[in-house]
Coordinates of C-alpha atoms in Angstrom, one line a residue:
Chain A
M3 CA 87.5 -40.1 -2.7
Q4 CA 83.7 -39.7 -1.4
T5 CA 81.5 -37.6 -3.3
R6 CA 80.7 -34.2 -2.1
T7 CA 77.6 -32.5 -0.6
P8 CA 76.7 -29.4 -1.4
A9 CA 73.8 -29.4 0.7
L10 CA 76.0 -28.9 3.6
I11 CA 77.7 -25.5 2.1
D12 CA 75.1 -22.3 2.5
H13 CA 76.1 -20.3 0.3
T14 CA 80.5 -18.9 0.6
T15 CA 82.0 -16.1 -0.7
G16 CA 85.1 -14.0 -0.6
I17 CA 86.8 -12.2 1.0
Q18 CA 88.4 -9.3 1.0
A19 CA 91.1 -7.2 3.1
Q20 CA 91.8 -3.6 3.2
D21 CA 94.4 -2.2 4.9
V22 CA 94.8 -4.8 8.0
H23 CA 97.3 -4.1 10.6
A24 CA 97.9 -6.0 13.4
W25 CA 100.3 -5.9 16.9
F26 CA 101.2 -7.8 19.9
D27 CA 101.6 -5.0 21.9
R28 CA 104.1 -3.3 20.7
L29 CA 104.7 -5.6 17.7
H30 CA 103.6 -4.2 14.6
A31 CA 103.1 -7.9 13.2
L32 CA 100.9 -7.1 9.7
R33 CA 101.7 -3.8 8.4
G34 CA 98.4 -2.7 6.4
I35 CA 98.2 -5.4 4.1
S36 CA 95.0 -5.4 1.6
M37 CA 94.3 -8.6 -0.5
T38 CA 91.7 -9.9 -2.2
V39 CA 90.7 -13.8 -2.1
P40 CA 88.1 -15.1 -4.4
E41 CA 85.5 -17.4 -4.0
R42 CA 85.8 -20.9 -4.2
K43 CA 89.4 -20.8 -5.0
V44 CA 91.8 -22.0 -2.7
T45 CA 94.4 -19.1 -1.6
A46 CA 97.6 -19.6 -0.5
V47 CA 99.9 -17.7 2.1
I48 CA 103.5 -18.0 2.6
G49 CA 106.2 -16.9 4.2
P50 CA 109.0 -17.5 6.3
S51 CA 108.6 -17.5 9.9
G52 CA 107.5 -14.6 11.9
C53 CA 106.4 -13.1 8.1
G54 CA 102.7 -12.5 9.7
K55 CA 100.9 -15.1 7.5
S56 CA 99.1 -17.2 10.8
T57 CA 98.8 -13.6 12.0
F58 CA 96.9 -12.8 8.8
L59 CA 94.5 -15.3 8.7
R60 CA 93.6 -15.1 12.8
C61 CA 92.7 -11.6 11.6
I62 CA 90.3 -12.8 9.5
N63 CA 88.0 -14.0 11.5
R64 CA 89.0 -12.2 14.8
M65 CA 90.9 -14.4 17.0
H66 CA 94.2 -12.7 16.7
E67 CA 92.1 -9.9 18.8
L68 CA 92.0 -13.0 22.4
V69 CA 95.6 -12.7 22.3
P70 CA 96.2 -10.3 25.9
E71 CA 97.6 -7.0 24.3
A72 CA 96.7 -7.9 20.7
R73 CA 95.6 -5.0 18.2
V74 CA 93.7 -5.1 15.1
S75 CA 93.2 -2.5 12.3
G76 CA 91.6 -2.0 9.5
R77 CA 88.7 -3.0 7.0
V78 CA 87.9 -7.4 6.3
L79 CA 84.7 -7.7 4.1
L80 CA 83.4 -11.1 4.4
G81 CA 81.4 -10.3 0.8
Q82 CA 79.7 -7.2 1.7
E83 CA 79.8 -7.3 5.7
N84 CA 83.0 -5.7 7.5
V85 CA 83.7 -8.2 10.1
Y86 CA 85.6 -5.1 12.1
D87 CA 82.4 -3.0 12.2
E88 CA 81.0 -1.8 15.4
A89 CA 78.0 -4.1 15.6
A90 CA 79.7 -7.1 14.1
D91 CA 79.3 -9.9 16.8
P92 CA 82.6 -12.2 16.3
V93 CA 81.0 -14.8 17.4
L94 CA 79.2 -14.3 14.6
V95 CA 81.9 -13.9 12.8
R96 CA 83.9 -17.8 13.4
R97 CA 80.7 -19.2 13.0
R98 CA 80.7 -18.3 9.3
I99 CA 84.3 -18.2 8.9
G100 CA 85.4 -21.9 10.2
M101 CA 89.0 -22.1 11.0
V102 CA 91.4 -25.6 10.9
F103 CA 94.4 -24.9 13.4
Q104 CA 98.6 -26.1 12.8
K105 CA 98.1 -29.1 15.4
A106 CA 94.7 -31.4 15.4
N107 CA 92.5 -30.5 18.5
P108 CA 89.5 -32.3 19.1
F109 CA 88.5 -32.3 22.6
P110 CA 89.6 -35.2 24.0
T111 CA 86.7 -36.2 26.2
M112 CA 84.3 -36.2 23.1
S113 CA 83.1 -39.0 21.3
I114 CA 84.3 -38.5 17.7
Y115 CA 80.4 -37.8 16.4
N116 CA 80.5 -35.6 19.3
N117 CA 82.9 -33.5 18.1
V118 CA 81.6 -33.3 15.0
A119 CA 78.3 -32.4 16.8
A120 CA 79.9 -30.1 19.3
G121 CA 79.1 -26.9 17.0
L122 CA 76.0 -27.5 15.7
T123 CA 75.0 -28.4 20.1
L124 CA 76.7 -24.8 20.4
A125 CA 75.0 -23.3 17.5
G126 CA 71.5 -24.6 19.8
E127 CA 70.5 -27.6 17.1
R128 CA 68.6 -30.2 19.0
D129 CA 67.0 -31.6 16.1
R130 CA 68.9 -35.7 16.7
R131 CA 67.5 -36.7 13.3
K132 CA 69.1 -33.1 11.7
V133 CA 72.1 -33.6 13.5
E134 CA 73.2 -37.4 12.4
Q135 CA 72.6 -36.2 8.9
I136 CA 75.1 -33.9 9.3
V137 CA 77.2 -35.0 11.3
E138 CA 77.9 -37.7 8.2
Q139 CA 77.5 -35.3 5.6
S140 CA 80.4 -33.2 7.7
L141 CA 82.7 -36.5 7.9
R142 CA 82.3 -37.2 4.0
A143 CA 83.2 -33.8 3.1
A144 CA 86.5 -34.3 5.2
A145 CA 86.7 -38.1 3.9
L146 CA 86.7 -39.7 7.2
W147 CA 83.4 -40.9 7.5
D148 CA 84.3 -45.0 6.4
E149 CA 86.7 -44.7 8.4
V150 CA 85.2 -43.7 11.1
K151 CA 81.5 -45.3 10.5
D152 CA 81.6 -48.2 12.9
R153 CA 83.4 -46.4 15.3
L154 CA 81.3 -42.5 16.5
H155 CA 81.4 -43.7 19.6
K156 CA 85.1 -43.9 19.7
P157 CA 86.8 -40.7 21.4
G158 CA 88.1 -38.3 18.8
T159 CA 91.8 -39.1 20.1
S160 CA 91.5 -42.0 19.2
L161 CA 92.2 -41.6 15.9
S162 CA 95.9 -41.5 13.4
G163 CA 97.5 -38.4 13.6
G164 CA 95.6 -37.3 10.0
Q165 CA 92.4 -38.7 10.8
Q166 CA 92.1 -36.4 13.5
Q167 CA 93.4 -33.0 11.7
R168 CA 90.8 -34.1 9.0
L169 CA 88.4 -34.7 12.3
C170 CA 88.7 -31.1 12.7
I171 CA 88.2 -30.3 9.3
A172 CA 84.9 -32.3 9.5
R173 CA 84.4 -30.3 12.7
A174 CA 84.6 -27.2 11.1
L175 CA 82.3 -28.1 7.5
A176 CA 79.6 -29.3 10.0
V177 CA 78.0 -26.1 11.1
S178 CA 78.3 -25.1 7.3
P179 CA 80.6 -22.3 7.1
E180 CA 80.8 -19.6 4.4
V181 CA 85.1 -19.5 4.5
L182 CA 87.2 -22.2 6.0
L183 CA 91.4 -20.9 7.4
M184 CA 93.4 -23.7 7.4
D185 CA 96.4 -22.5 9.6
E186 CA 99.8 -25.2 8.1
P187 CA 97.1 -28.3 8.9
A188 CA 99.6 -30.5 7.8
S189 CA 102.3 -29.4 9.4
A190 CA 102.8 -32.0 12.1
L191 CA 101.5 -34.9 9.4
D192 CA 103.1 -37.1 7.6
P193 CA 104.1 -37.8 4.0
A194 CA 100.4 -40.4 2.9
S195 CA 98.0 -37.9 5.5
T196 CA 99.2 -34.5 3.7
L197 CA 98.8 -35.6 0.7
R198 CA 95.3 -36.5 1.9
I199 CA 94.7 -32.8 3.5
E200 CA 95.5 -31.7 0.3
E201 CA 93.6 -32.8 -1.7
L202 CA 90.6 -32.6 0.5
A203 CA 91.7 -28.5 0.4
R204 CA 91.3 -28.7 -3.3
E205 CA 88.2 -31.1 -3.3
L206 CA 86.6 -28.1 -0.9
A207 CA 87.1 -25.2 -2.7
N208 CA 84.8 -26.9 -5.2
D209 CA 82.1 -25.2 -2.5
I210 CA 84.2 -23.0 -0.4
T211 CA 86.9 -20.6 -0.6
I212 CA 90.1 -21.9 1.8
V213 CA 92.7 -20.0 2.9
I214 CA 95.7 -22.4 3.9
V215 CA 99.1 -20.8 5.7
T216 CA 101.4 -23.2 4.7
H217 CA 105.2 -23.2 5.5
N218 CA 105.7 -25.5 2.0
M219 CA 105.9 -23.7 -1.2
Q220 CA 105.9 -27.8 -2.6
Q221 CA 102.6 -27.4 -0.7
A222 CA 101.4 -24.2 -2.1
A223 CA 102.4 -25.2 -5.1
R224 CA 100.0 -28.0 -5.2
V225 CA 97.0 -26.9 -3.4
S226 CA 96.3 -23.5 -4.3
D227 CA 95.0 -21.3 -7.3
F228 CA 96.3 -17.7 -5.8
T229 CA 99.7 -17.6 -3.6
G230 CA 100.0 -14.4 -1.6
F231 CA 104.0 -13.9 -0.2
F232 CA 104.6 -12.4 3.0
L233 CA 107.8 -11.6 4.8
D234 CA 108.0 -9.2 7.7
G235 CA 105.2 -7.9 8.0
E236 CA 104.3 -6.9 4.3
L237 CA 102.0 -8.7 1.5
I238 CA 105.5 -8.2 -1.0
E239 CA 103.7 -10.4 -3.7
Y240 CA 100.3 -11.8 -4.6
G241 CA 99.1 -13.3 -7.7
P242 CA 97.9 -16.7 -9.5
T243 CA 100.0 -19.6 -8.6
N244 CA 101.2 -20.5 -11.2
D245 CA 102.4 -16.8 -12.1
L246 CA 104.4 -16.2 -9.0
F247 CA 106.1 -19.1 -8.7
T248 CA 107.2 -19.2 -12.3
K249 CA 107.6 -15.8 -12.8
P250 CA 107.6 -13.8 -9.8
R251 CA 107.5 -10.2 -10.0
D252 CA 109.4 -8.9 -7.3
R253 CA 113.0 -9.8 -6.5
R254 CA 112.5 -10.8 -2.8
T255 CA 109.7 -13.5 -3.6
E256 CA 112.2 -14.8 -6.2
D257 CA 114.6 -15.2 -3.1
Y258 CA 112.0 -17.0 -1.1
I259 CA 110.9 -19.4 -3.6
T260 CA 114.8 -20.1 -5.1
G261 CA 115.5 -20.9 -1.3
R262 CA 117.9 -17.9 -1.1
F263 CA 115.8 -17.3 2.0
G264 CA 112.9 -18.9 4.3
Chain B
M10 CA 142.4 -46.1 25.0
S11 CA 140.3 -49.3 24.4
V12 CA 136.9 -49.5 23.8
A13 CA 136.3 -51.8 26.2
G14 CA 138.0 -49.5 28.7
R15 CA 135.9 -46.8 28.4
V16 CA 132.4 -48.9 28.8
A17 CA 134.0 -49.9 32.0
A18 CA 135.1 -46.4 33.2
G19 CA 131.9 -45.2 32.0
S20 CA 129.9 -48.1 34.2
S21 CA 132.2 -47.3 36.8
A22 CA 131.0 -43.1 37.1
R23 CA 127.5 -44.4 36.7
T24 CA 127.7 -46.3 40.3
G25 CA 126.2 -43.7 42.3
D26 CA 123.1 -44.7 40.5
R27 CA 122.5 -47.5 42.6
P28 CA 122.3 -46.1 45.9
F29 CA 120.0 -43.6 44.5
Q30 CA 117.5 -45.7 43.8
L31 CA 117.8 -47.9 47.1
L32 CA 117.1 -44.6 48.6
L33 CA 114.2 -43.7 46.5
A34 CA 112.6 -47.0 46.7
V35 CA 112.9 -46.8 50.9
M36 CA 111.2 -43.2 50.5
A37 CA 109.0 -44.7 48.5
A38 CA 107.7 -47.5 50.6
A39 CA 107.3 -45.1 53.5
V40 CA 104.2 -43.8 52.7
P41 CA 102.2 -47.2 52.7
L42 CA 104.7 -47.8 55.7
I43 CA 103.5 -45.6 57.8
I44 CA 99.5 -46.4 57.2
G45 CA 99.9 -49.3 57.9
A46 CA 101.7 -49.1 61.3
V47 CA 98.8 -46.1 62.2
L48 CA 96.1 -49.3 60.8
V49 CA 97.8 -51.7 63.3
A50 CA 98.4 -48.7 65.7
L51 CA 95.2 -47.9 66.2
I52 CA 93.5 -52.2 65.9
A53 CA 96.1 -52.9 68.6
A54 CA 95.0 -50.1 70.9
A55 CA 91.3 -50.3 70.5
S56 CA 91.2 -54.4 71.0
P57 CA 89.1 -54.1 73.8
A58 CA 86.5 -51.6 72.3
I59 CA 86.7 -53.8 69.2
Q60 CA 85.6 -57.7 71.2
R61 CA 83.2 -55.9 73.3
F62 CA 81.5 -53.5 70.7
G63 CA 82.3 -55.9 67.8
V64 CA 80.8 -54.4 64.6
G65 CA 77.7 -53.2 66.3
F66 CA 79.9 -50.2 67.5
F67 CA 79.1 -48.6 63.8
V68 CA 75.9 -48.8 64.2
T69 CA 75.2 -48.2 67.4
S70 CA 73.4 -45.0 68.8
T71 CA 74.4 -44.7 72.2
W72 CA 77.2 -43.1 73.6
D73 CA 77.3 -43.4 77.8
P74 CA 80.9 -43.4 79.2
V75 CA 79.0 -43.8 82.5
A76 CA 77.5 -47.0 81.6
E77 CA 80.7 -47.8 79.4
E78 CA 77.7 -48.2 76.0
F79 CA 79.6 -47.0 73.3
G80 CA 78.5 -46.8 70.1
V81 CA 79.6 -43.9 66.7
L82 CA 76.5 -43.8 64.6
P83 CA 75.2 -40.7 65.3
F84 CA 79.5 -39.8 64.7
I85 CA 79.8 -41.4 61.8
Y86 CA 76.2 -39.4 60.2
G87 CA 78.0 -36.0 61.4
T88 CA 80.9 -36.4 59.8
L89 CA 79.5 -37.1 56.4
V90 CA 77.1 -35.2 56.9
S91 CA 79.0 -32.0 57.4
S92 CA 81.0 -33.0 55.2
A93 CA 78.7 -33.4 52.0
L94 CA 76.7 -30.7 53.2
A95 CA 80.0 -28.1 52.6
L96 CA 81.3 -29.6 49.3
L97 CA 77.9 -29.0 48.4
I98 CA 78.6 -25.4 49.2
A99 CA 82.1 -25.5 48.2
V100 CA 81.7 -27.3 45.1
P101 CA 80.2 -24.6 43.3
L102 CA 81.5 -21.8 44.5
G103 CA 84.8 -23.3 44.9
L104 CA 84.8 -23.9 40.4
G105 CA 83.2 -20.6 40.5
V106 CA 86.1 -18.3 41.9
A107 CA 88.6 -20.5 39.5
I108 CA 86.8 -20.3 36.1
F109 CA 87.3 -16.6 37.3
L110 CA 90.3 -16.6 38.2
A111 CA 91.7 -18.7 35.5
E112 CA 89.2 -17.5 32.0
L113 CA 88.1 -14.0 32.8
V114 CA 89.7 -12.0 35.8
P115 CA 92.4 -9.2 34.3
G116 CA 95.9 -9.9 34.9
W117 CA 96.1 -7.2 37.6
L118 CA 93.5 -8.7 39.2
R119 CA 94.7 -11.9 39.3
A120 CA 97.3 -11.8 41.8
P121 CA 95.5 -10.1 44.9
I122 CA 92.6 -12.5 44.6
T123 CA 94.9 -15.4 45.1
F124 CA 96.6 -13.8 47.7
F125 CA 93.5 -13.8 49.3
V126 CA 92.5 -17.4 48.6
E127 CA 95.5 -19.1 49.7
L128 CA 95.5 -16.7 52.8
L129 CA 92.2 -18.4 53.7
A130 CA 93.5 -21.5 53.9
A131 CA 96.4 -20.6 55.9
I132 CA 93.8 -19.8 58.5
P133 CA 94.7 -21.7 61.9
S134 CA 91.5 -23.4 61.9
V135 CA 90.8 -22.4 65.8
V136 CA 90.7 -19.1 64.5
I137 CA 87.8 -20.0 62.4
G138 CA 86.3 -21.4 64.4
L139 CA 86.5 -18.2 67.4
W140 CA 85.3 -16.2 63.8
G141 CA 82.1 -19.1 63.4
I142 CA 81.3 -19.0 66.9
F143 CA 81.5 -14.7 67.7
V144 CA 80.5 -13.9 63.9
L145 CA 78.8 -17.4 62.2
V146 CA 76.6 -18.7 64.2
P147 CA 74.9 -15.0 65.2
W148 CA 74.6 -15.0 62.3
V149 CA 72.8 -18.6 61.9
R150 CA 70.9 -18.0 64.1
T151 CA 69.0 -14.1 63.7
T152 CA 68.6 -13.9 59.7
L153 CA 69.8 -16.9 57.6
E154 CA 68.3 -20.1 60.1
P155 CA 64.6 -18.1 59.8
L156 CA 64.9 -16.7 56.1
L157 CA 65.2 -20.8 55.9
K158 CA 62.1 -21.8 57.5
S159 CA 60.1 -19.0 56.8
T160 CA 61.2 -19.7 52.9
L161 CA 61.8 -23.9 52.7
G162 CA 60.3 -25.2 56.3
F163 CA 58.1 -27.5 54.8
L164 CA 61.0 -29.2 54.3
P165 CA 62.1 -31.6 57.5
L166 CA 66.1 -30.7 56.5
F167 CA 65.1 -26.6 57.5
S168 CA 62.1 -27.4 60.8
G169 CA 63.0 -27.3 64.3
P170 CA 64.3 -23.9 66.7
P171 CA 66.9 -22.0 64.6
L172 CA 70.1 -22.6 67.7
G173 CA 72.7 -21.4 65.1
I174 CA 75.2 -23.9 66.6
G175 CA 74.6 -27.4 64.3
M176 CA 74.9 -29.0 61.4
L177 CA 74.3 -26.5 59.1
T178 CA 76.9 -24.0 60.4
A179 CA 79.6 -27.1 61.1
G180 CA 78.4 -27.5 57.4
L181 CA 79.2 -23.3 56.0
I182 CA 82.7 -23.0 58.2
L183 CA 83.9 -27.3 56.4
A184 CA 82.9 -25.0 53.1
A185 CA 84.9 -22.1 53.9
M186 CA 88.3 -23.8 54.8
V187 CA 87.5 -26.7 52.1
V188 CA 87.4 -23.7 49.0
P189 CA 90.9 -22.7 48.8
F190 CA 91.9 -26.2 48.2
I191 CA 89.1 -26.2 45.7
V192 CA 90.1 -22.9 43.7
A193 CA 93.9 -23.3 44.1
V194 CA 94.1 -27.1 42.1
S195 CA 91.3 -26.1 40.0
T196 CA 92.5 -23.1 39.0
E197 CA 95.6 -24.8 38.4
V198 CA 94.1 -27.8 35.7
M199 CA 92.2 -25.5 34.1
R200 CA 94.9 -23.1 33.2
A201 CA 96.8 -26.1 32.0
V202 CA 94.0 -26.8 29.4
P203 CA 95.8 -26.1 26.3
R204 CA 95.2 -23.2 24.2
A205 CA 94.3 -25.0 20.9
Q206 CA 91.6 -26.3 22.7
R207 CA 89.9 -23.0 24.2
E208 CA 90.8 -22.0 20.1
G209 CA 89.3 -24.8 19.5
A210 CA 85.9 -23.7 20.6
L211 CA 86.0 -20.3 20.1
A212 CA 86.5 -21.3 16.5
L213 CA 82.9 -23.0 15.9
G214 CA 81.6 -19.7 17.2
A215 CA 81.3 -20.4 21.2
T216 CA 81.2 -17.2 23.6
M217 CA 82.9 -17.5 26.1
W218 CA 81.3 -19.3 29.0
E219 CA 80.7 -21.9 25.8
T220 CA 84.0 -22.5 25.4
T221 CA 84.8 -22.8 29.2
R222 CA 81.9 -25.5 29.5
T223 CA 83.1 -27.6 25.7
A224 CA 86.4 -26.9 25.8
V225 CA 87.9 -26.6 29.4
L226 CA 85.9 -27.9 32.1
P227 CA 86.0 -31.3 30.4
Y228 CA 89.6 -31.6 29.5
A229 CA 90.6 -30.0 33.2
R230 CA 87.5 -32.2 34.9
S231 CA 89.4 -35.2 36.3
G232 CA 92.2 -32.6 37.8
I233 CA 89.0 -30.8 39.6
I234 CA 87.2 -33.8 40.8
G235 CA 91.2 -35.1 42.2
A236 CA 90.2 -31.5 44.0
I237 CA 87.5 -31.7 45.5
F238 CA 88.7 -35.7 46.7
L239 CA 91.0 -33.2 48.8
A240 CA 88.7 -31.0 49.9
L241 CA 86.2 -34.2 51.3
A242 CA 89.7 -35.4 52.9
R243 CA 89.8 -32.4 54.3
A244 CA 86.6 -31.9 55.4
L245 CA 86.1 -35.4 56.9
G246 CA 89.4 -35.3 59.6
E247 CA 88.8 -31.3 60.3
T248 CA 88.6 -31.6 63.7
M249 CA 88.2 -27.7 65.7
A250 CA 86.6 -25.5 63.8
V251 CA 83.7 -28.1 64.0
T252 CA 83.8 -29.5 67.1
M253 CA 83.9 -25.0 68.3
V254 CA 80.6 -24.7 66.2
I255 CA 78.4 -27.8 65.6
G256 CA 77.0 -28.1 68.8
N257 CA 78.8 -31.6 70.0
V258 CA 75.4 -33.8 70.9
P259 CA 75.4 -37.2 69.4
Q260 CA 71.8 -37.4 68.1
I261 CA 70.9 -38.2 64.5
K262 CA 68.3 -35.4 63.6
A263 CA 66.9 -34.4 60.0
S264 CA 66.9 -30.9 60.9
L265 CA 70.0 -29.0 59.6
F266 CA 69.4 -26.8 62.7
A267 CA 69.9 -28.9 65.4
P268 CA 73.5 -29.7 66.8
A269 CA 74.9 -32.7 65.8
Y270 CA 78.3 -34.0 66.4
T271 CA 81.9 -35.8 64.7
I272 CA 84.2 -38.4 64.6
P273 CA 87.1 -35.9 65.3
A274 CA 85.5 -33.9 67.8
V275 CA 84.3 -36.2 70.1
I276 CA 88.0 -37.7 70.0
A277 CA 89.3 -34.2 70.4
N278 CA 87.1 -33.5 73.5
E279 CA 87.2 -36.3 75.3
F280 CA 90.3 -38.1 75.4
T281 CA 91.4 -36.3 78.5
E282 CA 89.0 -37.1 80.1
A283 CA 88.8 -40.8 79.1
T284 CA 89.4 -42.1 82.9
S285 CA 88.6 -46.3 81.9
D286 CA 90.0 -48.4 79.6
L287 CA 87.0 -49.3 77.6
Y288 CA 86.4 -45.6 77.2
V289 CA 90.1 -44.9 76.0
A290 CA 90.0 -48.0 73.6
A291 CA 86.3 -46.9 72.2
L292 CA 87.7 -43.3 71.8
I293 CA 90.2 -45.4 69.8
Y294 CA 88.3 -47.7 68.2
A295 CA 86.6 -44.6 66.8
G296 CA 89.1 -42.7 65.1
L297 CA 89.8 -46.7 63.7
V298 CA 86.0 -45.9 62.0
L299 CA 87.4 -42.4 61.1
F300 CA 89.9 -43.7 59.2
I301 CA 87.6 -46.6 57.4
V302 CA 85.3 -44.1 56.8
T303 CA 87.4 -41.6 55.4
V304 CA 89.0 -44.9 53.7
A305 CA 85.8 -46.2 52.0
V306 CA 84.5 -42.4 50.9
N307 CA 87.5 -41.9 49.0
A308 CA 87.4 -45.6 47.2
L309 CA 83.8 -45.1 46.5
A310 CA 84.3 -41.4 45.3
R311 CA 87.0 -42.6 43.0
L312 CA 85.5 -45.9 41.6
L313 CA 82.4 -43.5 40.7
V314 CA 84.1 -41.0 39.1
S315 CA 85.8 -44.0 36.8
R316 CA 82.7 -45.2 36.1
V317 CA 81.0 -41.9 34.7
A318 CA 83.9 -39.9 33.7
R319 CA 87.8 -40.2 32.8
G320 CA 90.3 -38.1 31.9
P321 CA 91.5 -36.4 28.7
A322 CA 92.9 -39.1 26.7
Q323 CA 96.6 -38.0 25.2
I324 CA 96.1 -36.3 22.0
R325 CA 98.2 -38.5 19.9
E326 CA 101.0 -36.3 18.0

């Protein structure tokens, strides 16, 4: 494993969701979620399909509202600031809260290097030396540097699926986010690549707050410090991962983790 | 029933595939065959002029039916310049409309705008030509050309008397005719860009426009280029509307205000009055030249594009 590069991370913050509701048109997808995500920890969000776990993630960085007819209410505090404040700019919110998606989505016309540099270019960084440095740091932090350092100018899509996902993580890290959201980042990957992403999430949590959505309970158990269980748009139970899996307080949590449904 | 019997029965049920494959192969072969047949017919019919004028036909500027001296250089020039002018205007305009339709437009407004764009493509070119004569030409003569002359008149491009009829108006009218192609195809390819690509850019803190620029346009690049090719092909071959506003004078002038002539226009205008065999052959030779020019421009454009831009590589699953 690469050594981490603390220089990349400015600072990190926790997240506090307060009574977050979300709708798709008339569908009430989240019904009052209140949840505190501690900083420099991996927090997993689990639950069956359609429980609202991805929607919750997308409410944190204001991606949910991009879907036509979608609405959000409530507050999401990033540190002390409410990202849904009147004065908050969703573009700036998303610069501070990075995101990795279910399927790797590198920009297919860009090289590996340019994919990682994309966010910096958007942010207006013109200093080539600085960009080069950050690209290398980001790729190292995403445990991809050794595999790609000799072919940085090859297309990002020439990589394997697992490498592409790590490229997307590097791309997200390059803009020094304070929080990294991961939406089922390994669901399209083979077991070996999945393991690497999990190791990476653990490693990154030394520097940055991570929220990971997963449908895979073993993954949540392996990777996270805290776990929240969602069902039908509600947060049923939330606590230290170990407690939630070994002595769930709610009957529905127990049913889910023991495989009785979901 | 034995296993072998079942397998045999299955294969006899599939005999329908053979004739179907053959039919499709014939259909596919029809396209190159038609092109070949057109080419052969053109060469045969043009042969008196080909023998008389040879390759010099391409670089000669005389077009004198009385003396039977023919050369198509001014027509090639007129065809290429009017089409280039059209693309210069239509590509930014069409892309702008396409970006608006694919990325910005509220749902209720998309259908009406799309309808009008398609309507524009459906107007017969002779009708557009009439509009050109009665509306566009006077406006260009009294407003656009004087304005260009007073601001950019120091350039040879915008010198000379404002006639209204000429290369500039032909370029404008061609632009109006090819914009719908660019809009329709580009809108479709942009809307086909996966949501994940847009979200990838948005999650990095890209604004609406930055997302279009970093994620949507590069991904849709090859399709947009295809749209421009389609527009170019249409512009090169467009006859009626251009004939009505370009002035029909075979000359090469630096000024865009000056009248010009295109190959399709000269063929349409003069074919009925071509009396001698050589005159007819010369016009058909001109048609052959248009064929060659169109193919050459397309090939060149494709070559250029394959050097600078490739479409999105397949994203591995």
